[in-house]
Short mmCIF file of C-alpha atoms in Angstrom, two decimals:
data_model
loop_
_atom_site.label_atom_id
_atom_site.label_comp_id
_atom_site.label_asym_id
_atom_site.label_seq_id
_atom_site.Cartn_x
_atom_site.Cartn_y
_atom_site.Cartn_z
CA UNK A 1 134.29 88.55 84.22
CA UNK A 2 132.88 90.59 87.08
CA UNK A 3 129.25 89.66 86.15
CA UNK A 4 126.92 92.32 87.46
CA UNK A 5 128.34 95.16 89.75
CA UNK A 6 126.49 97.75 91.65
CA UNK A 7 127.54 100.86 93.32
CA UNK A 8 127.31 101.96 96.05
CA UNK A 9 126.96 99.07 98.34
CA UNK A 10 125.34 101.09 101.13
CA UNK A 11 123.76 104.59 101.22
CA UNK A 12 121.93 106.71 103.78
CA UNK A 13 119.84 109.66 102.59
CA UNK A 14 117.50 112.22 104.19
CA UNK A 15 114.07 112.67 102.90
CA UNK A 16 114.06 114.68 99.77
CA UNK A 17 117.64 114.03 98.79
CA UNK A 18 118.30 112.52 95.31
CA UNK A 19 120.70 109.79 94.24
CA UNK A 20 121.60 107.49 91.48
CA UNK A 21 122.15 103.72 91.84
CA UNK A 22 124.65 102.50 89.23
CA UNK A 23 124.61 99.06 87.72
CA UNK A 24 126.87 97.50 85.07
CA UNK A 25 127.22 94.14 83.51
CA UNK A 26 130.13 92.65 81.37
CA UNK A 27 128.29 89.63 80.02
CA UNK A 28 127.07 91.30 76.85
CA UNK A 29 123.49 90.77 78.00
CA UNK A 30 120.66 92.62 76.22
CA UNK A 31 118.05 92.88 79.11
CA UNK A 32 118.65 94.59 82.43
CA UNK A 33 116.32 95.06 85.46
CA UNK A 34 115.94 96.91 88.81
CA UNK A 35 114.21 95.13 91.77
CA UNK A 36 113.67 96.05 95.23
CA UNK A 37 113.57 93.67 98.13
CA UNK A 38 111.72 94.38 101.29
CA UNK A 39 111.16 92.09 104.26
CA UNK A 40 108.41 89.53 103.54
CA UNK A 41 107.81 90.93 100.04
CA UNK A 42 110.13 89.13 97.78
CA UNK A 43 111.63 90.83 94.77
CA UNK A 44 109.40 93.39 93.19
CA UNK A 45 110.35 94.84 89.73
CA UNK A 46 110.81 98.49 89.56
CA UNK A 47 111.97 99.12 85.86
CA UNK A 48 113.47 96.98 83.14
CA UNK A 49 115.23 97.50 79.77
CA UNK A 50 114.56 94.80 77.43
CA UNK A 51 117.32 96.09 75.05
CA UNK A 52 119.62 99.14 74.61
CA UNK A 53 117.47 102.14 74.08
CA UNK A 54 114.25 100.89 75.70
CA UNK A 55 112.88 101.06 79.18
CA UNK A 56 109.58 100.00 80.67
CA UNK A 57 107.82 100.29 84.12
CA UNK A 58 107.59 97.28 86.23
CA UNK A 59 105.32 96.51 89.25
CA UNK A 60 106.49 99.37 91.57
CA UNK A 61 107.91 102.31 89.37
CA UNK A 62 106.53 105.28 91.24
CA UNK A 63 109.26 107.52 92.63
CA UNK A 64 111.99 106.26 90.31
CA UNK A 65 113.53 106.84 86.95
CA UNK A 66 116.03 104.90 85.00
CA UNK A 67 118.49 105.40 82.13
CA UNK A 68 119.92 102.61 79.83
CA UNK A 69 123.11 104.39 79.33
CA UNK A 70 124.58 101.74 76.94
CA UNK A 71 124.29 98.05 76.55
CA UNK A 72 126.36 97.60 79.72
CA UNK A 73 124.92 100.26 82.16
CA UNK A 74 121.50 100.65 83.57
CA UNK A 75 121.05 103.27 86.31
CA UNK A 76 118.26 103.97 88.87
CA UNK A 77 117.56 107.41 90.00
CA UNK A 78 115.52 108.59 93.08
CA UNK A 79 114.71 112.24 92.53
CA UNK A 80 113.27 112.92 95.94
CA UNK A 81 113.92 110.05 98.24
CA UNK A 82 111.27 109.10 100.70
CA UNK A 83 111.38 106.74 103.79
CA UNK A 84 109.21 104.24 101.88
CA UNK A 85 112.19 103.84 99.57
CA UNK A 86 114.23 102.33 102.28
CA UNK A 87 115.01 98.89 100.84
CA UNK A 88 117.60 96.66 99.28
CA UNK A 89 117.92 97.25 95.53
CA UNK A 90 119.10 94.63 93.01
CA UNK A 91 120.18 95.03 89.47
CA UNK A 92 119.88 91.97 87.20
CA UNK A 93 120.56 91.07 83.66
CA UNK A 94 119.60 88.47 81.11
CA UNK A 95 120.80 87.32 77.65
CA UNK A 96 118.18 87.81 75.07
CA UNK A 97 115.63 85.01 75.02
CA UNK A 98 116.94 82.18 72.98
CA UNK A 99 114.16 79.49 73.30
CA UNK A 100 111.55 77.75 75.30
CA UNK A 101 113.41 74.88 76.86
CA UNK A 102 116.47 76.59 78.12
CA UNK A 103 117.53 78.92 80.81
CA UNK A 104 116.85 81.84 78.32
CA UNK A 105 115.51 83.98 81.14
CA UNK A 106 117.74 83.09 83.95
CA UNK A 107 118.70 86.35 85.64
CA UNK A 108 122.12 87.22 86.91
CA UNK A 109 121.98 89.53 89.87
CA UNK A 110 124.33 92.09 91.36
CA UNK A 111 125.15 92.15 95.09
CA UNK A 112 122.71 94.81 95.95
CA UNK A 113 122.62 98.30 97.31
CA UNK A 114 121.15 98.86 100.76
CA UNK A 115 119.52 102.15 100.99
CA UNK A 116 118.14 103.87 103.99
CA UNK A 117 116.16 107.03 103.81
CA UNK A 118 115.71 108.95 107.00
CA UNK B 1 97.21 89.68 94.10
CA UNK B 2 100.24 87.29 94.26
CA UNK B 3 100.54 85.16 91.31
CA UNK B 4 103.47 83.23 92.71
CA UNK B 5 103.00 82.18 96.38
CA UNK B 6 105.37 80.60 98.88
CA UNK B 7 103.22 79.96 101.80
CA UNK B 8 105.96 78.85 104.15
CA UNK B 9 108.10 81.78 105.24
CA UNK B 10 110.62 79.46 106.97
CA UNK B 11 111.55 75.82 107.15
CA UNK B 12 113.95 74.16 109.66
CA UNK B 13 115.56 70.89 108.75
CA UNK B 14 118.17 68.49 110.12
CA UNK B 15 121.44 68.01 108.29
CA UNK B 16 121.12 64.96 105.96
CA UNK B 17 117.37 64.99 105.81
CA UNK B 18 115.34 66.02 102.77
CA UNK B 19 114.25 69.78 102.43
CA UNK B 20 110.93 70.36 100.52
CA UNK B 21 110.19 73.92 99.59
CA UNK B 22 106.70 74.56 97.91
CA UNK B 23 105.38 77.06 95.52
CA UNK B 24 101.96 77.60 94.08
CA UNK B 25 101.02 79.77 91.19
CA UNK B 26 97.77 81.15 89.82
CA UNK B 27 98.52 82.28 86.30
CA UNK B 28 97.98 79.19 83.82
CA UNK B 29 99.99 81.02 81.25
CA UNK B 30 103.24 80.50 83.14
CA UNK B 31 105.29 77.95 81.40
CA UNK B 32 108.77 78.39 82.95
CA UNK B 33 109.77 78.10 86.53
CA UNK B 34 113.01 78.87 88.25
CA UNK B 35 114.34 78.61 91.75
CA UNK B 36 116.85 81.25 93.12
CA UNK B 37 118.89 80.91 96.29
CA UNK B 38 120.02 83.93 98.21
CA UNK B 39 122.46 84.27 101.02
CA UNK B 40 122.50 87.36 103.36
CA UNK B 41 124.10 90.49 101.87
CA UNK B 42 124.38 88.81 98.48
CA UNK B 43 122.22 88.82 95.27
CA UNK B 44 120.09 86.04 94.49
CA UNK B 45 121.77 83.21 92.28
CA UNK B 46 120.01 80.96 89.88
CA UNK B 47 119.58 77.34 91.16
CA UNK B 48 117.56 75.22 88.92
CA UNK B 49 114.60 75.59 86.45
CA UNK B 50 111.92 73.63 84.83
CA UNK B 51 109.87 73.99 81.60
CA UNK B 52 106.20 73.26 81.61
CA UNK B 53 106.72 70.46 79.11
CA UNK B 54 108.47 68.58 81.86
CA UNK B 55 107.49 67.50 85.36
CA UNK B 56 110.80 66.80 86.85
CA UNK B 57 114.32 68.35 86.54
CA UNK B 58 117.29 67.19 88.52
CA UNK B 59 120.67 68.64 89.05
CA UNK B 60 122.81 66.89 91.75
CA UNK B 61 121.11 67.27 95.16
CA UNK B 62 118.41 69.45 93.76
CA UNK B 63 115.24 68.25 92.00
CA UNK B 64 112.36 70.38 90.99
CA UNK B 65 108.89 68.90 90.43
CA UNK B 66 106.07 70.57 88.53
CA UNK B 67 102.46 69.60 88.85
CA UNK B 68 100.65 71.66 86.13
CA UNK B 69 97.17 70.53 86.93
CA UNK B 70 97.61 71.65 90.65
CA UNK B 71 99.61 74.71 89.62
CA UNK B 72 102.27 73.58 92.15
CA UNK B 73 105.97 73.12 92.05
CA UNK B 74 108.32 71.97 94.74
CA UNK B 75 112.20 72.05 95.27
CA UNK B 76 113.59 68.93 96.97
CA UNK B 77 117.09 69.15 98.39
CA UNK B 78 118.62 65.73 99.35
CA UNK B 79 120.55 65.49 101.49
CA UNK B 80 120.39 68.88 103.08
CA UNK B 81 123.61 70.58 104.18
CA UNK B 82 124.14 73.55 106.51
CA UNK B 83 125.42 75.46 103.50
CA UNK B 84 122.02 75.18 101.94
CA UNK B 85 120.76 77.53 104.66
CA UNK B 86 119.51 80.53 102.60
CA UNK B 87 116.26 82.23 101.34
CA UNK B 88 114.94 80.48 98.28
CA UNK B 89 112.73 82.27 95.81
CA UNK B 90 110.35 80.60 93.43
CA UNK B 91 109.81 82.49 90.02
CA UNK B 92 107.63 81.95 87.07
CA UNK B 93 107.39 83.39 83.57
CA UNK B 94 105.49 83.12 80.33
CA UNK B 95 107.34 82.70 77.12
CA UNK B 96 104.75 84.35 75.06
CA UNK B 97 104.72 87.21 77.33
CA UNK B 98 107.31 89.60 78.58
CA UNK B 99 109.40 86.68 79.79
CA UNK B 100 110.12 88.52 82.97
CA UNK B 101 109.78 86.28 86.03
CA UNK B 102 107.33 86.95 88.85
CA UNK B 103 108.77 86.17 92.15
CA UNK B 104 107.43 84.57 95.26
CA UNK B 105 108.06 86.00 98.68
CA UNK B 106 110.66 83.57 99.50
CA UNK B 107 111.25 80.80 102.11
CA UNK B 108 114.18 80.93 104.52
CA UNK B 109 115.64 77.48 104.95
CA UNK B 110 117.76 76.72 107.92
CA UNK B 111 119.63 73.45 107.90
CA UNK B 112 120.80 72.48 111.51
CA UNK B 113 124.02 70.40 111.80
#
């Protein structure tokens, strides 16, 4: 199993350009997430998809859109990139919650996409 | 307003000694806590977790302690090894809520040989 994969690994954009970050998981997980990590800010949730067919905003959704293409794939789109979106983006997935005293919400992360917007 | 706080951005420890990473939370509804480890240029990986019905969970060299009354948890690494050098994120979630964890800002641990 590859786990969670992300493409591309690196990307440089000019202000105003658009792009889509791709994420796929092969663990048959129901829930998927997009985070951004900025220096000194930890991991902040952008959007998530609790199950196929649903998406919801997280803490910092402005400037982004998402698509849960199928159970495996969850993409993040920047329609008009801004320098403030320079960050490292992580995709993650979790199996459906199964109980209280278990690692039901342990997240499996991809390797990240380092995005620079000039 | 940070609901999960890691007040030490960095920690330096000698190899073989104990590393103690701290985490405080403000939301009394949190009932599941996790620690993740992150190496440079990689995604975070799950390390250890603890449910609010316990006050200690141990996995090899890693032990997490939970003090619910103080809303405080800590990760102990004994003995510390140079390969433990990484950023450690504390996270917390509520089973009755969205179950999505809230992350702290991380503590960078450096273990010196």
